[in-house]
mmCIF file of C-alpha atoms in Angstrom:
data_model
loop_
_atom_site.group_PDB
_atom_site.id
_atom_site.type_symbol
_atom_site.label_atom_id
_atom_site.label_comp_id
_atom_site.label_asym_id
_atom_site.label_seq_id
_atom_site.Cartn_x
_atom_site.Cartn_y
_atom_site.Cartn_z
ATOM 1 C CA MET A 26 48.815 21.284 -0.702
ATOM 2 C CA ALA A 27 46.398 20.550 2.144
ATOM 3 C CA MET A 28 45.158 23.377 4.354
ATOM 4 C CA ALA A 29 47.005 22.055 7.413
ATOM 5 C CA GLU A 30 50.263 21.938 5.445
ATOM 6 C CA LYS A 31 49.731 25.556 4.359
ATOM 7 C CA PHE A 32 49.312 26.625 7.977
ATOM 8 C CA ASP A 33 52.328 24.572 9.025
ATOM 9 C CA SER A 34 54.397 26.223 6.310
ATOM 10 C CA LEU A 35 53.295 29.699 7.422
ATOM 11 C CA GLU A 36 54.038 28.854 11.045
ATOM 12 C CA GLU A 37 57.506 27.603 10.123
ATOM 13 C CA HIS A 38 58.304 30.760 8.129
ATOM 14 C CA LEU A 39 57.033 32.987 10.935
ATOM 15 C CA GLU A 40 59.150 31.159 13.506
ATOM 16 C CA LYS A 41 62.248 31.534 11.320
ATOM 17 C CA PHE A 42 61.470 35.210 10.809
ATOM 18 C CA VAL A 43 61.065 35.846 14.536
ATOM 19 C CA GLU A 44 64.339 34.034 15.229
ATOM 20 C CA ASN A 45 66.123 36.159 12.609
ATOM 21 C CA ILE A 46 64.741 39.318 14.201
ATOM 22 C CA ARG A 47 65.934 38.134 17.615
ATOM 23 C CA GLN A 48 69.420 37.483 16.250
ATOM 24 C CA LEU A 49 69.387 40.826 14.440
ATOM 25 C CA GLY A 50 68.546 42.554 17.716
ATOM 26 C CA ILE A 51 71.544 40.913 19.378
ATOM 27 C CA ILE A 52 73.865 42.019 16.566
ATOM 28 C CA VAL A 53 72.526 45.589 16.614
ATOM 29 C CA SER A 54 72.639 45.933 20.393
ATOM 30 C CA ASP A 55 76.342 45.084 20.435
ATOM 31 C CA PHE A 56 77.299 46.432 17.028
ATOM 32 C CA GLN A 57 80.950 46.438 16.040
ATOM 33 C CA PRO A 58 82.221 47.437 12.592
ATOM 34 C CA SER A 59 83.481 43.870 12.201
ATOM 35 C CA SER A 60 79.902 42.572 12.528
ATOM 36 C CA GLN A 61 78.678 44.534 9.481
ATOM 37 C CA THR A 62 78.777 41.426 7.278
ATOM 38 C CA GLY A 63 76.655 39.458 9.761
ATOM 39 C CA LEU A 64 74.230 42.387 10.034
ATOM 40 C CA ASN A 65 73.879 42.575 6.241
ATOM 41 C CA GLN A 66 73.332 38.820 6.095
ATOM 42 C CA LYS A 67 70.570 38.981 8.744
ATOM 43 C CA LEU A 68 68.913 41.893 6.918
ATOM 44 C CA ASN A 69 68.931 39.847 3.715
ATOM 45 C CA PHE A 70 67.436 36.897 5.628
ATOM 46 C CA MET A 71 64.687 39.230 6.877
ATOM 47 C CA VAL A 72 63.845 40.296 3.316
ATOM 48 C CA THR A 73 63.796 36.676 2.172
ATOM 49 C CA GLY A 74 61.684 35.736 5.193
ATOM 50 C CA LEU A 75 59.149 38.452 4.411
ATOM 51 C CA GLN A 76 58.964 37.217 0.814
ATOM 52 C CA ASP A 77 58.343 33.652 2.038
ATOM 53 C CA ILE A 78 55.626 34.866 4.402
ATOM 54 C CA ASP A 79 54.022 36.779 1.543
ATOM 55 C CA LYS A 80 53.975 33.599 -0.570
ATOM 56 C CA CYS A 81 52.215 31.808 2.277
ATOM 57 C CA ARG A 82 49.753 34.694 2.579
ATOM 58 C CA GLN A 83 48.838 34.294 -1.067
ATOM 59 C CA GLN A 84 48.076 30.606 -0.495
ATOM 60 C CA LEU A 85 45.795 31.474 2.431
ATOM 61 C CA HIS A 86 43.993 34.449 0.883
ATOM 62 C CA ASP A 87 40.552 32.834 1.216
ATOM 63 C CA ILE A 88 40.813 32.466 5.006
ATOM 64 C CA SER A 89 38.855 34.980 7.043
ATOM 65 C CA VAL A 90 39.423 35.520 10.731
ATOM 66 C CA PRO A 91 36.779 37.270 12.841
ATOM 67 C CA LEU A 92 37.991 40.613 14.176
ATOM 68 C CA GLU A 93 37.074 39.504 17.693
ATOM 69 C CA VAL A 94 39.915 36.964 17.547
ATOM 70 C CA PHE A 95 42.400 39.797 17.083
ATOM 71 C CA GLU A 96 40.802 41.621 20.008
ATOM 72 C CA TYR A 97 41.372 38.515 22.149
ATOM 73 C CA ILE A 98 45.016 38.447 21.071
ATOM 74 C CA ASP A 99 45.421 42.188 21.747
ATOM 75 C CA GLN A 100 44.029 41.615 25.249
ATOM 76 C CA GLY A 101 46.579 38.866 25.842
ATOM 77 C CA ARG A 102 43.901 36.161 25.815
ATOM 78 C CA ASN A 103 44.129 32.806 24.110
ATOM 79 C CA PRO A 104 42.350 32.993 20.720
ATOM 80 C CA GLN A 105 41.020 29.481 21.253
ATOM 81 C CA LEU A 106 38.865 30.943 24.032
ATOM 82 C CA TYR A 107 36.990 32.834 21.314
ATOM 83 C CA THR A 108 35.918 29.545 19.730
ATOM 84 C CA LYS A 109 34.965 28.100 23.115
ATOM 85 C CA GLU A 110 32.905 31.156 24.038
ATOM 86 C CA CYS A 111 31.188 31.191 20.625
ATOM 87 C CA LEU A 112 30.207 27.564 21.115
ATOM 88 C CA GLU A 113 28.934 28.304 24.628
ATOM 89 C CA ARG A 114 26.825 31.222 23.315
ATOM 90 C CA ALA A 115 25.446 29.017 20.513
ATOM 91 C CA LEU A 116 24.586 26.294 23.023
ATOM 92 C CA ALA A 117 22.812 28.796 25.284
ATOM 93 C CA LYS A 118 20.851 30.194 22.327
ATOM 94 C CA ASN A 119 19.999 26.650 21.239
ATOM 95 C CA GLU A 120 18.638 25.877 24.704
ATOM 96 C CA GLN A 121 16.609 29.099 24.651
ATOM 97 C CA VAL A 122 15.091 28.282 21.253
ATOM 98 C CA LYS A 123 14.438 24.688 22.336
ATOM 99 C CA GLY A 124 12.582 26.030 25.368
ATOM 100 C CA LYS A 125 10.436 28.253 23.149
ATOM 101 C CA ILE A 126 9.666 25.318 20.844
ATOM 102 C CA ASP A 127 8.699 23.141 23.809
ATOM 103 C CA THR A 128 6.457 25.927 25.142
ATOM 104 C CA MET A 129 4.763 26.304 21.766
ATOM 105 C CA LYS A 130 4.193 22.536 21.548
ATOM 106 C CA ASP A 131 2.658 22.567 25.036
ATOM 107 C CA LYS A 132 0.376 25.470 24.103
ATOM 108 C CA GLN A 133 -0.611 23.743 20.873
ATOM 109 C CA LEU A 134 -1.438 20.549 22.751
ATOM 110 C CA THR A 135 -3.441 22.518 25.337
ATOM 111 C CA ALA A 136 -5.342 24.300 22.559
ATOM 112 C CA LEU A 137 -6.148 20.983 20.846
ATOM 113 C CA ILE A 138 -7.359 19.480 24.120
ATOM 114 C CA LEU A 139 -9.544 22.517 24.799
ATOM 115 C CA LEU A 140 -10.878 22.456 21.262
ATOM 116 C CA ASN A 141 -11.775 18.765 21.504
ATOM 117 C CA SER A 142 -13.393 19.192 24.911
ATOM 118 C CA THR A 143 -15.839 21.857 23.697
ATOM 119 C CA GLU A 144 -19.081 21.087 21.964
ATOM 120 C CA GLN A 145 -18.618 19.664 18.513
ATOM 121 C CA GLU A 146 -21.666 21.364 16.967
ATOM 122 C CA PRO A 147 -20.233 24.894 16.698
ATOM 123 C CA VAL A 148 -17.071 23.467 15.193
ATOM 124 C CA LYS A 149 -19.074 21.457 12.628
ATOM 125 C CA GLY A 150 -21.049 24.584 11.827
ATOM 126 C CA CYS A 151 -17.867 26.537 11.291
ATOM 127 C CA SER A 152 -16.529 23.938 8.922
ATOM 128 C CA SER A 153 -19.281 24.785 6.411
ATOM 129 C CA TYR A 154 -18.016 28.359 6.303
ATOM 130 C CA VAL A 155 -14.445 27.239 5.845
ATOM 131 C CA SER A 156 -15.192 24.854 2.968
ATOM 132 C CA SER A 157 -17.298 27.353 0.987
#
């Protein structure tokens, strides 16, 4: 089963479970002794739904979700914003590192130009020390 199908299956089971809970709430809020059979049926559907969700959980055990995503959800924010903001931070860091690399290349070029513009004799004299 492909990863997308596993997520789709989990989503489907969660939606069914939420709908059963909604219906159970309606039955409980207006409970009549005659609705006991319907209540028992919905409770059994809840148990079955939880078992189905657990089966899906076992198929997705290797998925890890950053805790910050749950913080976004708890704050009522869209979890996809987490991905967007992570990408924006990575892009900003990339630009910062690129700037440092460009600065180092400029300094290296300046150092080479300065080195070539100085007298060649001291450099040739130093090379004898380096090679020995």
